[in-house]
PDB file of C-alpha atoms in Angstrom:
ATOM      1  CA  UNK A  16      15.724  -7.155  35.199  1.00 61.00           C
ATOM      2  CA  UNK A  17      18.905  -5.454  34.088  1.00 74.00           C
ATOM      3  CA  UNK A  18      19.340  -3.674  31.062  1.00 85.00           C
ATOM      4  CA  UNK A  19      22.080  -4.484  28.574  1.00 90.00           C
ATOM      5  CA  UNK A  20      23.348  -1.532  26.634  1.00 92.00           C
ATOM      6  CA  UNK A  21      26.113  -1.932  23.999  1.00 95.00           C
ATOM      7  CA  UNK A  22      28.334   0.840  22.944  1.00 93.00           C
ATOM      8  CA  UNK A  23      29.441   0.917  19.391  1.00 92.00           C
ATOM      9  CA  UNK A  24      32.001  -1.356  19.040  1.00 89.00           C
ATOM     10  CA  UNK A  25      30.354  -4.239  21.211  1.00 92.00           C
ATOM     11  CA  UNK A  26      27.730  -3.618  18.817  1.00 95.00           C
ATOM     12  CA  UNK A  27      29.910  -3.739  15.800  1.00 93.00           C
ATOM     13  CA  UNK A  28      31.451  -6.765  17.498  1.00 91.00           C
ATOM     14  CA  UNK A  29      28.350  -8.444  18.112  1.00 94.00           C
ATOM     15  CA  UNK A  30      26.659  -7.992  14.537  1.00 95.00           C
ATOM     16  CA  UNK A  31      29.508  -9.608  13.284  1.00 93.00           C
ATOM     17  CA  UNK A  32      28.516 -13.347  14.986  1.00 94.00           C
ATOM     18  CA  UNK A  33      25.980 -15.008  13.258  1.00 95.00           C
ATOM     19  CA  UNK A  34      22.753 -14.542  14.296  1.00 95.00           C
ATOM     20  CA  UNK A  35      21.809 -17.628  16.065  1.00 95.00           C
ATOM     21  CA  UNK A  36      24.620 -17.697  17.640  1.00 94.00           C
ATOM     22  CA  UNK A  37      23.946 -14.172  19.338  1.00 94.00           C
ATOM     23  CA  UNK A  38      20.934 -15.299  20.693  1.00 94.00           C
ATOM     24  CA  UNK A  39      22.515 -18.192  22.292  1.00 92.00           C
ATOM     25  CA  UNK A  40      24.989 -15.542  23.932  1.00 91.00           C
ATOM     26  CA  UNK A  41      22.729 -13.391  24.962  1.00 90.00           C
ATOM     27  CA  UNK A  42      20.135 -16.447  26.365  1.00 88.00           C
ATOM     28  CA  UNK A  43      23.370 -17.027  28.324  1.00 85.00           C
ATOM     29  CA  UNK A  44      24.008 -13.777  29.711  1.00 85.00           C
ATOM     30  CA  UNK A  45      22.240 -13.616  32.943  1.00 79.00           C
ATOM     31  CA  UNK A  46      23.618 -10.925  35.511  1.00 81.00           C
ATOM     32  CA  UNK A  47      21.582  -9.444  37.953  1.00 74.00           C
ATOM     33  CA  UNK A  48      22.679  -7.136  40.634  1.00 67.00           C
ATOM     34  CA  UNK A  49      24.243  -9.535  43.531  1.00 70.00           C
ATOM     35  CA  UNK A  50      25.363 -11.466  40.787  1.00 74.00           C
ATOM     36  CA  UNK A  51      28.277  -8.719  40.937  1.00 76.00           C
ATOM     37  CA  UNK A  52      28.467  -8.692  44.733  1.00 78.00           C
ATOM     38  CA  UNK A  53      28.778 -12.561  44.701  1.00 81.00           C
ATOM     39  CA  UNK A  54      30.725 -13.338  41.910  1.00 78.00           C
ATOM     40  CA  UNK A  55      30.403 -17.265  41.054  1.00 80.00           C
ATOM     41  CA  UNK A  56      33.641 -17.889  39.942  1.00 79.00           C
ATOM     42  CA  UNK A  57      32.654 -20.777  36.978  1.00 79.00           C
ATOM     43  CA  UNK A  58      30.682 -17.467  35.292  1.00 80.00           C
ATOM     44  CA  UNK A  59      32.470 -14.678  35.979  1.00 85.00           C
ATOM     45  CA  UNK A  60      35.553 -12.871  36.319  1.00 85.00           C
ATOM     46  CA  UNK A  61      36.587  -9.257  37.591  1.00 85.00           C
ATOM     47  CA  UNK A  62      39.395  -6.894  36.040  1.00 84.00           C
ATOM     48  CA  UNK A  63      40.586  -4.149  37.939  1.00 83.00           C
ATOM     49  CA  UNK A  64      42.798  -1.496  37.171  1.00 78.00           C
ATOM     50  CA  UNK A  65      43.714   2.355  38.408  1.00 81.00           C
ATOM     51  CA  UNK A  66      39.846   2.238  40.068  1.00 83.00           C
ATOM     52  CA  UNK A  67      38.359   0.792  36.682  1.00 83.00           C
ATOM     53  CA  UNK A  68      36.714  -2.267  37.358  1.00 86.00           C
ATOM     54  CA  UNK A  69      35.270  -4.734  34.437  1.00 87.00           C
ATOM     55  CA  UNK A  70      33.549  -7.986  34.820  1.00 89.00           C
ATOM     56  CA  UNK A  71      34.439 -10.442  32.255  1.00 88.00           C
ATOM     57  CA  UNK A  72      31.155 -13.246  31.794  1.00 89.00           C
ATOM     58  CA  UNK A  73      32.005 -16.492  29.989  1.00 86.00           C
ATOM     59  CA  UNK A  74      29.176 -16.888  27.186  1.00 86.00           C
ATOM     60  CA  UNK A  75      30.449 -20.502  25.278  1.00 84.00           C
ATOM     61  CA  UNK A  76      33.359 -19.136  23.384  1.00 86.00           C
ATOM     62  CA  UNK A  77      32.952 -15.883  23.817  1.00 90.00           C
ATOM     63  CA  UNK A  78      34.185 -13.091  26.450  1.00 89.00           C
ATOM     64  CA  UNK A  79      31.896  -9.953  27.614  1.00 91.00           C
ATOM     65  CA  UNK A  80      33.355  -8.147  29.237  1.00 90.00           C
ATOM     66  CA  UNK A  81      31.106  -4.990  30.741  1.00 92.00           C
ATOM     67  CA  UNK A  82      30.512  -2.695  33.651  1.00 90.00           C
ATOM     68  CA  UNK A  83      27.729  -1.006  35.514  1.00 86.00           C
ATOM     69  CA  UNK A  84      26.209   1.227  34.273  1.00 86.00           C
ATOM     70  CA  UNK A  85      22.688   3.801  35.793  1.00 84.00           C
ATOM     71  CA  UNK A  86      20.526   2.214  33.687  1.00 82.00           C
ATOM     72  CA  UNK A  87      21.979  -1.461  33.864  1.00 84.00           C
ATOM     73  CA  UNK A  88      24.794  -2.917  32.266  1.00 89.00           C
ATOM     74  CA  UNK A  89      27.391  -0.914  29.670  1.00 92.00           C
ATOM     75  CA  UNK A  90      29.166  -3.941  27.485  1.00 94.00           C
ATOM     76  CA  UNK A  91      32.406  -2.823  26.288  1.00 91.00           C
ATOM     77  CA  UNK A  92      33.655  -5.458  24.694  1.00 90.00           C
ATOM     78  CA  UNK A  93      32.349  -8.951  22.990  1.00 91.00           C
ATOM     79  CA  UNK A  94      35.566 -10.820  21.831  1.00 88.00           C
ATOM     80  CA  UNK A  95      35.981 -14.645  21.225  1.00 88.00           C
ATOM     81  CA  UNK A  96      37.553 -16.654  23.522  1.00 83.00           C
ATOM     82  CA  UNK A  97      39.975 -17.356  20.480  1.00 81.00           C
ATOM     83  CA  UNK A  98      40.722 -13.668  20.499  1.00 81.00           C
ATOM     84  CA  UNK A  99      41.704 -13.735  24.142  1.00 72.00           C
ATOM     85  CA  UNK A 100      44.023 -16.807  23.919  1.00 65.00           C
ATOM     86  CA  UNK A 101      45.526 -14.635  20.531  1.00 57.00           C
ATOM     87  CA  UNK A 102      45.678 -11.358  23.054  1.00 71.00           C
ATOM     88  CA  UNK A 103      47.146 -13.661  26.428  1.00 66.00           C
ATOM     89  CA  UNK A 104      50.217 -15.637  24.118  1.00 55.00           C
ATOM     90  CA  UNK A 105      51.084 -12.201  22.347  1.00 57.00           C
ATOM     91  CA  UNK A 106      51.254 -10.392  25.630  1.00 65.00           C
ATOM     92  CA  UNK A 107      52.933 -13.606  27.242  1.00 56.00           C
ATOM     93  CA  UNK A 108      50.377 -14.159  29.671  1.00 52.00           C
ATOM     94  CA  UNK A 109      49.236 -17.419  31.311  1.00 52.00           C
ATOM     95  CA  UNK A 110      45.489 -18.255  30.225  1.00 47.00           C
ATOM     96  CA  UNK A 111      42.933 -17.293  32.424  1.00 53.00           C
ATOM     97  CA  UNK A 112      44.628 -14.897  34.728  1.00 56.00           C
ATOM     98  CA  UNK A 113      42.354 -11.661  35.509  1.00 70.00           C
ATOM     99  CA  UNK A 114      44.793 -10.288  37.901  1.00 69.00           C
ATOM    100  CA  UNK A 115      47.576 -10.165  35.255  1.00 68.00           C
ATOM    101  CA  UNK A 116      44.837  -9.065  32.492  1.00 73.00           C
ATOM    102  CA  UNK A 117      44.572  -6.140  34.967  1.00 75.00           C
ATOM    103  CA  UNK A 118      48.114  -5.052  35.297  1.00 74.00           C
ATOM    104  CA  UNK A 119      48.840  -5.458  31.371  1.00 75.00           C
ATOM    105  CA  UNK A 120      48.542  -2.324  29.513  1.00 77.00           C
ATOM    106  CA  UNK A 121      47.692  -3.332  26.255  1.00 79.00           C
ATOM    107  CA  UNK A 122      44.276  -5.310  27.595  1.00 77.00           C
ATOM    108  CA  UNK A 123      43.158  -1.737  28.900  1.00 81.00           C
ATOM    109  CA  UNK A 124      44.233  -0.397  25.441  1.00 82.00           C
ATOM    110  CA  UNK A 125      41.884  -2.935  23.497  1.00 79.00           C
ATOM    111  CA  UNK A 126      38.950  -2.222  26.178  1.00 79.00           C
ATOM    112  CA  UNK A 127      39.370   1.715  25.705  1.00 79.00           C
ATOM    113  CA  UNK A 128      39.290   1.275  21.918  1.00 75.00           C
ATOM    114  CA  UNK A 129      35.272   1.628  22.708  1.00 63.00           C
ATOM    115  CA  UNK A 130      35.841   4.932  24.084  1.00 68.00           C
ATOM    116  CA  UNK A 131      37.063   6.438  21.107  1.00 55.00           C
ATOM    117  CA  UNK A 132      34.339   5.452  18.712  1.00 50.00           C
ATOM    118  CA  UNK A 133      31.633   8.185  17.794  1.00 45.00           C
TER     119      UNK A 133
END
């Protein structure tokens, strides 16, 4: 088994769903290691950028998106799916696309935000 840490803002982000509704995310958040050497496509998705990778996991509406980590998993982000679509038409990106969430800037910006928080 894997474990799933959460750095502040993930946590932030996740305390701010209601309850039942986190545990139905995390029920659904399943990743074990060849999980990322296999990706399955219909679960998964992989962001890439200047030797930063992320995998994004679909979770019902919402996004995590997360990396390895020593000790398991590090989640970076939680965001609704809403929150994506809100992200995609601002940046005038097609839905769905994890190559061009890669090359766009502003994507990396929102994911770093994490890095910044005490």
């Amino acid at each position: 088994m894997i474990q799933i840490i959460f750095n502040d803002l993930s946590a932030s982000e996740m305390a701010a769903i209601p309850k039942l509704l986190q545990l139905e995310i995390l029920g659904e958040f399943h990743v074990l290691p060849d999980d990322l050497e296999n990706l399955d496509p219909k679960r998964f998705g992989k962001v890439t950028r200047d030797g930063q990778t992320l995998y994004r996991y679909r979770a019902g509406d919402y996004r995590i998106y997360f990396e390895p980590h020593a000790d398991g998993v590090l989640i970076r982000r939680v965001l609704s799916k809403n929150t994506i679509r809100d992200f995609l038409f601002r940046a005038s990106l097609p839905m769905a696309e994890d190559e061009q969430l890669a090359d766009n800037h502003k994507f990396w910006e929102l994911i770093q935000q994490s890095d910044s928080k005490p």
